[in-house]
Amino acid sequence: MNKKERIERLKKEKNAIILAHYYVDADVQEVADYTGDSFYLAKVAKATDAKAIVFAGVEFMGESAKILNPEKHVYMPDLHADCPMAHMATVEEINKMRETYDDLAVVLYINSTAELKTYADVCVTSANAVKIVKNLPQKNIFFIPDRNLGNFVKEQVPEKNVMTNEGHCPRHTIITKEDVIKAKQKYPQARLAVHPECTKDILSEADYIGSTAGIIDYVVGSQEQEFIIGTVDGVFAKIHELAPGKILHTVRENQICPNMKKVTLDKIITVLENENNEIILDHEVMDQALKPLERMLELAK
Ligand code: 13P
Ligand code: SF4
């Protein structure tokens, strides 16, 4: 029996499903029951009636799944697969802003720890941040921990006073304007599609800005054939599956997320067999963190 067959058998035996983010390797995406962006996967996690979820992604994704569906067992193939940006905001920063502004909404990117979520008014993902911020009753918005997504939202929703902290994704901010110029010179026919975690000077060069699912839809649905992609190259797998003829380039070499790369077929087999690496969260944290996540699901409808 090969690895994929073993995983299929274990999934049935354990009544488990595998959710995979578009950033994990193609072979992992292939064994998943659902692949998607953070928003889609959160919705699937909430709705599933499987007994267990193996989350092929990073820690905040597994935590969100557990919080949204606390009766389920949520397992991480690698407990060290963590998103550094998830830790780039502090309770002190939030408290200070709450003291300064009466009319404030703390808008927390889902790429954040469960503990931070207990202090938020609403969570967002890159797929719904603009829509949600636009519809909040508050004028002042403290958008954390991604200053680039926050600044993108600020531009799209100029009627709000959007403030950010210094958090950012190291994998997207490593892409420079010079990289973009070089890539455009090398592939002059190509359209540029980027994730809003990139810096503003990159976004200003783009033909399309959106979440990983948005980028995939844009490329697959476009009449054009050649694209430069400004996000982790895991998204190539879905595009190749849906539109095999498209020619894809990264902006620069090595556009990977090392934490997403920690997820492998062998580790999935191990957690399915041993039911180890389970996400365990304090009940009070789960209750408090559920509120901003549910508000996101409500406001994004
Ligand atoms: P998505 O919201 O597109 O899933 O992106 C998540 C992420 O981690 C981007 O770096
Ligand atoms: Fe976090 Fe960036 Fe990796 Fe996304 S790409 S999981 S934001 S480190």
mmCIF file of C-alpha atoms and ligand atoms in Angstrom:
data_model
loop_
_atom_site.group_PDB
_atom_site.id
_atom_site.type_symbol
_atom_site.label_atom_id
_atom_site.label_comp_id
_atom_site.label_asym_id
_atom_site.label_seq_id
_atom_site.Cartn_x
_atom_site.Cartn_y
_atom_site.Cartn_z
ATOM 1 C CA MET A 1 0.000 0.000 0.000
ATOM 2 C CA ASN A 2 1.433 3.401 -0.894
ATOM 3 C CA LYS A 3 1.253 6.486 1.350
ATOM 4 C CA LYS A 4 -1.861 7.888 -0.268
ATOM 5 C CA GLU A 5 -3.710 4.576 0.040
ATOM 6 C CA ARG A 6 -2.701 4.314 3.696
ATOM 7 C CA ILE A 7 -4.034 7.808 4.351
ATOM 8 C CA GLU A 8 -7.326 7.014 2.622
ATOM 9 C CA ARG A 9 -7.727 3.873 4.739
ATOM 10 C CA LEU A 10 -6.829 5.669 7.972
ATOM 11 C CA LYS A 11 -9.250 8.507 7.237
ATOM 12 C CA LYS A 12 -12.105 5.993 6.925
ATOM 13 C CA GLU A 13 -11.054 4.039 10.009
ATOM 14 C CA LYS A 14 -10.822 7.173 12.150
ATOM 15 C CA ASN A 15 -13.741 9.085 10.618
ATOM 16 C CA ALA A 16 -11.337 11.913 9.877
ATOM 17 C CA ILE A 17 -11.096 14.553 7.182
ATOM 18 C CA ILE A 18 -7.998 16.394 6.012
ATOM 19 C CA LEU A 19 -8.169 20.137 5.426
ATOM 20 C CA ALA A 20 -5.236 21.609 3.503
ATOM 21 C CA HIS A 21 -4.274 25.213 2.911
ATOM 22 C CA TYR A 22 -3.135 26.113 -0.603
ATOM 23 C CA TYR A 23 0.399 26.743 0.730
ATOM 24 C CA VAL A 24 1.192 23.131 1.646
ATOM 25 C CA ASP A 25 2.998 20.914 -0.861
ATOM 26 C CA ALA A 26 1.058 19.527 -3.825
ATOM 27 C CA ASP A 27 1.249 15.900 -2.616
ATOM 28 C CA VAL A 28 -0.390 16.940 0.668
ATOM 29 C CA GLN A 29 -3.097 18.932 -1.126
ATOM 30 C CA GLU A 30 -3.822 15.767 -3.143
ATOM 31 C CA VAL A 31 -4.791 13.716 -0.076
ATOM 32 C CA ALA A 32 -6.990 16.468 1.366
ATOM 33 C CA ASP A 33 -10.775 16.290 1.436
ATOM 34 C CA TYR A 34 -10.897 20.078 1.212
ATOM 35 C CA THR A 35 -8.270 22.552 0.024
ATOM 36 C CA GLY A 36 -8.759 26.285 0.315
ATOM 37 C CA ASP A 37 -7.824 29.652 1.737
ATOM 38 C CA SER A 38 -8.089 30.401 5.456
ATOM 39 C CA PHE A 39 -11.673 31.641 5.178
ATOM 40 C CA TYR A 40 -13.008 28.640 3.287
ATOM 41 C CA LEU A 41 -11.221 26.176 5.574
ATOM 42 C CA ALA A 42 -12.647 27.854 8.697
ATOM 43 C CA LYS A 43 -16.156 27.437 7.277
ATOM 44 C CA VAL A 44 -15.532 23.781 6.422
ATOM 45 C CA ALA A 45 -14.119 23.123 9.908
ATOM 46 C CA LYS A 46 -17.233 24.567 11.509
ATOM 47 C CA ALA A 47 -19.631 22.572 9.331
ATOM 48 C CA THR A 48 -18.039 19.129 9.306
ATOM 49 C CA ASP A 49 -19.598 16.205 11.114
ATOM 50 C CA ALA A 50 -16.477 14.043 10.867
ATOM 51 C CA LYS A 51 -15.084 12.997 14.249
ATOM 52 C CA ALA A 52 -11.610 14.338 13.592
ATOM 53 C CA ILE A 53 -9.882 16.976 11.485
ATOM 54 C CA VAL A 54 -6.256 16.743 10.420
ATOM 55 C CA PHE A 55 -5.260 20.309 9.586
ATOM 56 C CA ALA A 56 -2.539 20.476 6.955
ATOM 57 C CA GLY A 57 -1.604 24.069 7.663
ATOM 58 C CA VAL A 58 -0.167 26.182 10.462
ATOM 59 C CA GLU A 59 -1.128 26.387 14.119
ATOM 60 C CA PHE A 60 -3.578 29.300 14.007
ATOM 61 C CA MET A 61 -5.615 27.401 11.393
ATOM 62 C CA GLY A 62 -5.875 24.296 13.590
ATOM 63 C CA GLU A 63 -6.720 26.439 16.615
ATOM 64 C CA SER A 64 -9.471 28.251 14.716
ATOM 65 C CA ALA A 65 -10.925 24.916 13.595
ATOM 66 C CA LYS A 66 -10.960 23.686 17.211
ATOM 67 C CA ILE A 67 -12.556 26.905 18.481
ATOM 68 C CA LEU A 68 -15.246 26.857 15.780
ATOM 69 C CA ASN A 69 -16.053 23.184 16.321
ATOM 70 C CA PRO A 70 -14.908 22.303 19.858
ATOM 71 C CA GLU A 71 -16.434 18.800 19.913
ATOM 72 C CA LYS A 72 -14.026 17.630 17.206
ATOM 73 C CA HIS A 73 -10.509 16.346 17.647
ATOM 74 C CA VAL A 74 -8.165 18.562 15.630
ATOM 75 C CA TYR A 75 -4.708 17.182 14.879
ATOM 76 C CA MET A 76 -1.677 19.011 13.452
ATOM 77 C CA PRO A 77 0.777 16.967 11.346
ATOM 78 C CA ASP A 78 3.576 19.120 12.834
ATOM 79 C CA LEU A 79 3.037 21.038 16.065
ATOM 80 C CA HIS A 80 5.932 23.345 15.174
ATOM 81 C CA ALA A 81 4.274 24.580 11.987
ATOM 82 C CA ASP A 82 3.487 28.045 13.281
ATOM 83 C CA CYS A 83 2.941 31.369 11.524
ATOM 84 C CA PRO A 84 5.387 33.961 12.930
ATOM 85 C CA MET A 85 2.957 36.809 12.209
ATOM 86 C CA ALA A 86 0.409 35.187 14.549
ATOM 87 C CA HIS A 87 2.541 36.434 17.449
ATOM 88 C CA MET A 88 3.175 39.962 16.157
ATOM 89 C CA ALA A 89 0.641 41.806 18.307
ATOM 90 C CA THR A 90 0.366 42.224 22.065
ATOM 91 C CA VAL A 91 -2.413 42.572 24.610
ATOM 92 C CA GLU A 92 -0.692 45.778 25.803
ATOM 93 C CA GLU A 93 -1.032 47.343 22.337
ATOM 94 C CA ILE A 94 -4.711 46.449 22.242
ATOM 95 C CA ASN A 95 -5.384 47.795 25.739
ATOM 96 C CA LYS A 96 -3.605 51.054 24.939
ATOM 97 C CA MET A 97 -5.730 51.598 21.840
ATOM 98 C CA ARG A 98 -8.917 50.797 23.753
ATOM 99 C CA GLU A 99 -7.941 53.422 26.349
ATOM 100 C CA THR A 100 -7.243 56.001 23.615
ATOM 101 C CA TYR A 101 -10.360 55.533 21.455
ATOM 102 C CA ASP A 102 -13.936 55.073 22.686
ATOM 103 C CA ASP A 103 -15.234 54.207 19.268
ATOM 104 C CA LEU A 104 -12.765 51.448 18.408
ATOM 105 C CA ALA A 105 -13.046 48.034 16.789
ATOM 106 C CA VAL A 106 -10.116 45.649 17.237
ATOM 107 C CA VAL A 107 -10.009 43.787 13.941
ATOM 108 C CA LEU A 108 -7.795 40.753 14.185
ATOM 109 C CA TYR A 109 -6.434 38.947 11.162
ATOM 110 C CA ILE A 110 -7.153 35.247 11.628
ATOM 111 C CA ASN A 111 -3.362 34.744 11.392
ATOM 112 C CA SER A 112 -3.100 35.269 15.159
ATOM 113 C CA THR A 113 -2.923 33.198 18.341
ATOM 114 C CA ALA A 114 -6.050 31.956 20.123
ATOM 115 C CA GLU A 115 -5.093 34.126 23.091
ATOM 116 C CA LEU A 116 -5.070 37.302 20.978
ATOM 117 C CA LYS A 117 -8.468 36.366 19.583
ATOM 118 C CA THR A 118 -9.938 36.630 23.084
ATOM 119 C CA TYR A 119 -9.274 40.408 22.919
ATOM 120 C CA ALA A 120 -10.700 41.030 19.453
ATOM 121 C CA ASP A 121 -14.056 42.396 18.333
ATOM 122 C CA VAL A 122 -13.977 40.575 15.039
ATOM 123 C CA CYS A 123 -11.626 38.349 13.061
ATOM 124 C CA VAL A 124 -11.040 38.685 9.334
ATOM 125 C CA THR A 125 -9.178 36.831 6.616
ATOM 126 C CA SER A 126 -7.642 38.295 3.493
ATOM 127 C CA ALA A 127 -10.792 37.223 1.595
ATOM 128 C CA ASN A 128 -13.250 39.225 3.694
ATOM 129 C CA ALA A 129 -11.295 42.000 5.496
ATOM 130 C CA VAL A 130 -12.461 44.862 3.246
ATOM 131 C CA LYS A 131 -16.111 43.845 3.382
ATOM 132 C CA ILE A 132 -16.113 43.381 7.157
ATOM 133 C CA VAL A 133 -14.281 46.618 8.015
ATOM 134 C CA LYS A 134 -16.613 48.550 5.703
ATOM 135 C CA ASN A 135 -19.647 47.232 7.579
ATOM 136 C CA LEU A 136 -18.452 47.758 11.145
ATOM 137 C CA PRO A 137 -20.272 50.454 13.118
ATOM 138 C CA GLN A 138 -17.031 51.866 14.588
ATOM 139 C CA LYS A 139 -15.055 54.608 12.872
ATOM 140 C CA ASN A 140 -11.681 53.710 14.424
ATOM 141 C CA ILE A 141 -10.211 50.378 13.462
ATOM 142 C CA PHE A 142 -7.132 48.807 15.054
ATOM 143 C CA PHE A 143 -6.135 46.278 12.405
ATOM 144 C CA ILE A 144 -3.546 43.733 13.620
ATOM 145 C CA PRO A 145 -1.167 41.936 13.205
ATOM 146 C CA ASP A 146 -0.615 42.571 9.472
ATOM 147 C CA ARG A 147 0.246 46.170 8.636
ATOM 148 C CA ASN A 148 0.218 45.445 4.893
ATOM 149 C CA LEU A 149 -3.231 43.888 4.774
ATOM 150 C CA GLY A 150 -4.322 46.656 7.175
ATOM 151 C CA ASN A 151 -3.004 49.360 4.862
ATOM 152 C CA PHE A 152 -4.656 47.689 1.883
ATOM 153 C CA VAL A 153 -7.971 47.752 3.780
ATOM 154 C CA LYS A 154 -7.360 51.411 4.714
ATOM 155 C CA GLU A 155 -7.075 52.306 1.030
ATOM 156 C CA GLN A 156 -10.221 50.413 0.134
ATOM 157 C CA VAL A 157 -12.236 51.838 3.031
ATOM 158 C CA PRO A 158 -11.129 55.488 3.264
ATOM 159 C CA GLU A 159 -14.121 56.479 5.401
ATOM 160 C CA LYS A 160 -12.608 54.568 8.369
ATOM 161 C CA ASN A 161 -9.614 55.515 10.484
ATOM 162 C CA VAL A 162 -7.644 52.277 10.052
ATOM 163 C CA MET A 163 -4.564 51.999 12.278
ATOM 164 C CA THR A 164 -2.058 49.154 12.215
ATOM 165 C CA ASN A 165 0.878 47.901 14.237
ATOM 166 C CA GLU A 166 4.191 46.666 12.843
ATOM 167 C CA GLY A 167 3.242 43.013 12.280
ATOM 168 C CA HIS A 168 3.846 41.477 8.855
ATOM 169 C CA CYS A 169 4.447 38.203 7.039
ATOM 170 C CA PRO A 170 8.177 37.667 6.470
ATOM 171 C CA ARG A 171 7.455 35.501 3.428
ATOM 172 C CA HIS A 172 5.536 38.238 1.617
ATOM 173 C CA THR A 173 7.531 41.282 2.743
ATOM 174 C CA ILE A 174 10.723 39.688 1.420
ATOM 175 C CA ILE A 175 9.412 40.380 -2.105
ATOM 176 C CA THR A 176 10.852 43.731 -3.211
ATOM 177 C CA LYS A 177 9.900 46.218 -5.891
ATOM 178 C CA GLU A 178 13.186 45.410 -7.611
ATOM 179 C CA ASP A 179 12.170 41.731 -7.758
ATOM 180 C CA VAL A 180 8.893 42.755 -9.377
ATOM 181 C CA ILE A 181 10.583 44.970 -11.957
ATOM 182 C CA LYS A 182 13.024 42.197 -12.863
ATOM 183 C CA ALA A 183 10.225 39.627 -13.165
ATOM 184 C CA LYS A 184 8.180 41.957 -15.369
ATOM 185 C CA GLN A 185 11.213 42.526 -17.609
ATOM 186 C CA LYS A 186 11.805 38.792 -17.853
ATOM 187 C CA TYR A 187 8.143 37.947 -18.561
ATOM 188 C CA PRO A 188 6.734 41.028 -20.300
ATOM 189 C CA GLN A 189 3.506 39.273 -21.358
ATOM 190 C CA ALA A 190 2.630 38.117 -17.847
ATOM 191 C CA ARG A 191 -0.034 39.579 -15.557
ATOM 192 C CA LEU A 192 0.934 40.117 -11.905
ATOM 193 C CA ALA A 193 -1.328 38.693 -9.156
ATOM 194 C CA VAL A 194 -0.337 39.276 -5.517
ATOM 195 C CA HIS A 195 -1.511 38.634 -1.975
ATOM 196 C CA PRO A 196 -2.341 41.728 0.129
ATOM 197 C CA GLU A 197 0.309 40.691 2.677
ATOM 198 C CA CYS A 198 2.836 42.148 0.216
ATOM 199 C CA THR A 199 4.017 45.717 0.758
ATOM 200 C CA LYS A 200 2.267 48.676 -0.846
ATOM 201 C CA ASP A 201 4.916 49.219 -3.550
ATOM 202 C CA ILE A 202 4.286 45.660 -4.743
ATOM 203 C CA LEU A 203 0.496 46.003 -4.624
ATOM 204 C CA SER A 204 0.700 49.155 -6.750
ATOM 205 C CA GLU A 205 2.311 47.106 -9.552
ATOM 206 C CA ALA A 206 -0.327 44.363 -9.510
ATOM 207 C CA ASP A 207 -3.090 43.542 -11.974
ATOM 208 C CA TYR A 208 -4.903 41.620 -9.246
ATOM 209 C CA ILE A 209 -4.755 41.670 -5.430
ATOM 210 C CA GLY A 210 -6.522 39.013 -3.387
ATOM 211 C CA SER A 211 -6.466 36.013 -1.075
ATOM 212 C CA THR A 212 -4.945 32.744 -2.221
ATOM 213 C CA ALA A 213 -8.389 31.580 -3.395
ATOM 214 C CA GLY A 214 -8.884 34.945 -5.122
ATOM 215 C CA ILE A 215 -5.562 34.635 -6.950
ATOM 216 C CA ILE A 216 -6.418 31.106 -8.096
ATOM 217 C CA ASP A 217 -9.856 32.202 -9.359
ATOM 218 C CA TYR A 218 -8.356 35.209 -11.132
ATOM 219 C CA VAL A 219 -5.705 33.174 -12.955
ATOM 220 C CA VAL A 220 -8.019 30.284 -13.833
ATOM 221 C CA GLY A 221 -10.790 32.610 -15.060
ATOM 222 C CA SER A 222 -8.527 34.972 -17.015
ATOM 223 C CA GLN A 223 -8.240 35.011 -20.800
ATOM 224 C CA GLU A 224 -4.494 35.545 -20.331
ATOM 225 C CA GLN A 225 -2.061 32.619 -20.257
ATOM 226 C CA GLU A 226 1.004 33.825 -18.344
ATOM 227 C CA PHE A 227 1.211 35.103 -14.771
ATOM 228 C CA ILE A 228 3.718 36.257 -12.166
ATOM 229 C CA ILE A 229 2.456 35.238 -8.743
ATOM 230 C CA GLY A 230 3.254 37.238 -5.611
ATOM 231 C CA THR A 231 2.496 34.681 -2.934
ATOM 232 C CA VAL A 232 3.699 31.288 -1.717
ATOM 233 C CA ASP A 233 4.063 28.914 -4.671
ATOM 234 C CA GLY A 234 1.763 26.284 -3.094
ATOM 235 C CA VAL A 235 -1.084 27.978 -5.012
ATOM 236 C CA PHE A 236 0.423 26.673 -8.265
ATOM 237 C CA ALA A 237 -0.915 23.149 -7.556
ATOM 238 C CA LYS A 238 -4.590 24.164 -7.716
ATOM 239 C CA ILE A 239 -4.048 26.369 -10.770
ATOM 240 C CA HIS A 240 -2.252 23.538 -12.606
ATOM 241 C CA GLU A 241 -5.128 21.193 -11.716
ATOM 242 C CA LEU A 242 -7.879 23.577 -12.885
ATOM 243 C CA ALA A 243 -6.094 25.217 -15.818
ATOM 244 C CA PRO A 244 -3.111 23.092 -16.895
ATOM 245 C CA GLY A 245 -2.210 25.397 -19.790
ATOM 246 C CA LYS A 246 -1.360 28.448 -17.681
ATOM 247 C CA ILE A 247 2.264 29.494 -17.426
ATOM 248 C CA LEU A 248 3.194 30.516 -13.888
ATOM 249 C CA HIS A 249 6.253 32.285 -12.466
ATOM 250 C CA THR A 250 7.120 33.393 -8.959
ATOM 251 C CA VAL A 251 8.323 36.990 -8.498
ATOM 252 C CA ARG A 252 11.555 35.749 -6.947
ATOM 253 C CA GLU A 253 13.169 32.404 -6.197
ATOM 254 C CA ASN A 254 12.164 30.318 -3.227
ATOM 255 C CA GLN A 255 8.697 31.771 -2.630
ATOM 256 C CA ILE A 256 7.814 29.235 0.055
ATOM 257 C CA CYS A 257 6.468 29.289 3.610
ATOM 258 C CA PRO A 258 8.885 27.114 5.636
ATOM 259 C CA ASN A 259 6.218 26.400 8.226
ATOM 260 C CA MET A 260 3.706 25.152 5.676
ATOM 261 C CA LYS A 261 6.533 22.997 4.240
ATOM 262 C CA LYS A 262 6.730 21.140 7.554
ATOM 263 C CA VAL A 263 3.507 19.317 6.672
ATOM 264 C CA THR A 264 4.287 15.998 4.967
ATOM 265 C CA LEU A 265 2.457 12.797 4.042
ATOM 266 C CA ASP A 266 4.525 10.829 6.588
ATOM 267 C CA LYS A 267 3.505 13.174 9.401
ATOM 268 C CA ILE A 268 -0.147 12.930 8.351
ATOM 269 C CA ILE A 269 0.087 9.129 8.534
ATOM 270 C CA THR A 270 1.664 9.361 11.997
ATOM 271 C CA VAL A 271 -1.033 11.630 13.454
ATOM 272 C CA LEU A 272 -3.821 9.564 11.934
ATOM 273 C CA GLU A 273 -2.326 6.360 13.348
ATOM 274 C CA ASN A 274 -1.409 7.669 16.799
ATOM 275 C CA GLU A 275 -3.986 10.449 17.243
ATOM 276 C CA ASN A 276 -1.207 12.624 18.626
ATOM 277 C CA ASN A 277 -0.473 16.348 18.156
ATOM 278 C CA GLU A 278 -4.016 17.245 19.136
ATOM 279 C CA ILE A 279 -4.924 20.920 19.574
ATOM 280 C CA ILE A 280 -5.889 21.387 23.224
ATOM 281 C CA LEU A 281 -7.056 24.823 24.341
ATOM 282 C CA ASP A 282 -8.292 26.227 27.605
ATOM 283 C CA HIS A 283 -12.126 26.274 27.687
ATOM 284 C CA GLU A 284 -12.332 29.915 28.667
ATOM 285 C CA VAL A 285 -9.967 30.877 25.831
ATOM 286 C CA MET A 286 -12.088 28.878 23.392
ATOM 287 C CA ASP A 287 -15.323 30.533 24.560
ATOM 288 C CA GLN A 288 -13.879 34.052 24.257
ATOM 289 C CA ALA A 289 -12.049 33.431 20.980
ATOM 290 C CA LEU A 290 -15.196 31.963 19.411
ATOM 291 C CA LYS A 291 -16.986 35.332 19.510
ATOM 292 C CA PRO A 292 -14.807 37.231 16.988
ATOM 293 C CA LEU A 293 -14.606 34.160 14.748
ATOM 294 C CA GLU A 294 -18.385 33.751 14.684
ATOM 295 C CA ARG A 295 -18.808 37.458 14.092
ATOM 296 C CA MET A 296 -16.524 37.121 11.081
ATOM 297 C CA LEU A 297 -18.639 34.299 9.668
ATOM 298 C CA GLU A 298 -21.786 36.378 10.224
ATOM 299 C CA LEU A 299 -20.455 39.638 8.756
ATOM 300 C CA ALA A 300 -18.830 37.944 5.767
ATOM 301 C CA LYS A 301 -22.107 36.397 4.611
HETATM 302 P P1 13P B 1 -5.286 33.305 2.783
HETATM 303 O O1 13P B 1 -6.171 34.212 3.588
HETATM 304 O O2 13P B 1 -5.272 33.690 1.349
HETATM 305 O O3 13P B 1 -5.605 31.894 3.032
HETATM 306 O O4 13P B 1 -3.785 33.538 3.241
HETATM 307 C C1 13P B 1 -3.329 33.046 4.467
HETATM 308 C C2 13P B 1 -1.925 33.295 4.667
HETATM 309 O O5 13P B 1 -1.330 32.813 5.578
HETATM 310 C C3 13P B 1 -1.268 34.182 3.750
HETATM 311 O O6 13P B 1 0.078 34.237 4.013
HETATM 312 FE FE1 SF4 B 2 2.216 33.052 8.094
HETATM 313 FE FE2 SF4 B 2 3.303 34.227 6.022
HETATM 314 FE FE3 SF4 B 2 3.388 31.565 6.190
HETATM 315 FE FE4 SF4 B 2 1.097 32.856 5.683
HETATM 316 S S1 SF4 B 2 2.936 32.753 4.383
HETATM 317 S S2 SF4 B 2 1.391 31.201 7.148
HETATM 318 S S3 SF4 B 2 1.330 34.697 6.934
HETATM 319 S S4 SF4 B 2 4.396 33.036 7.559
#
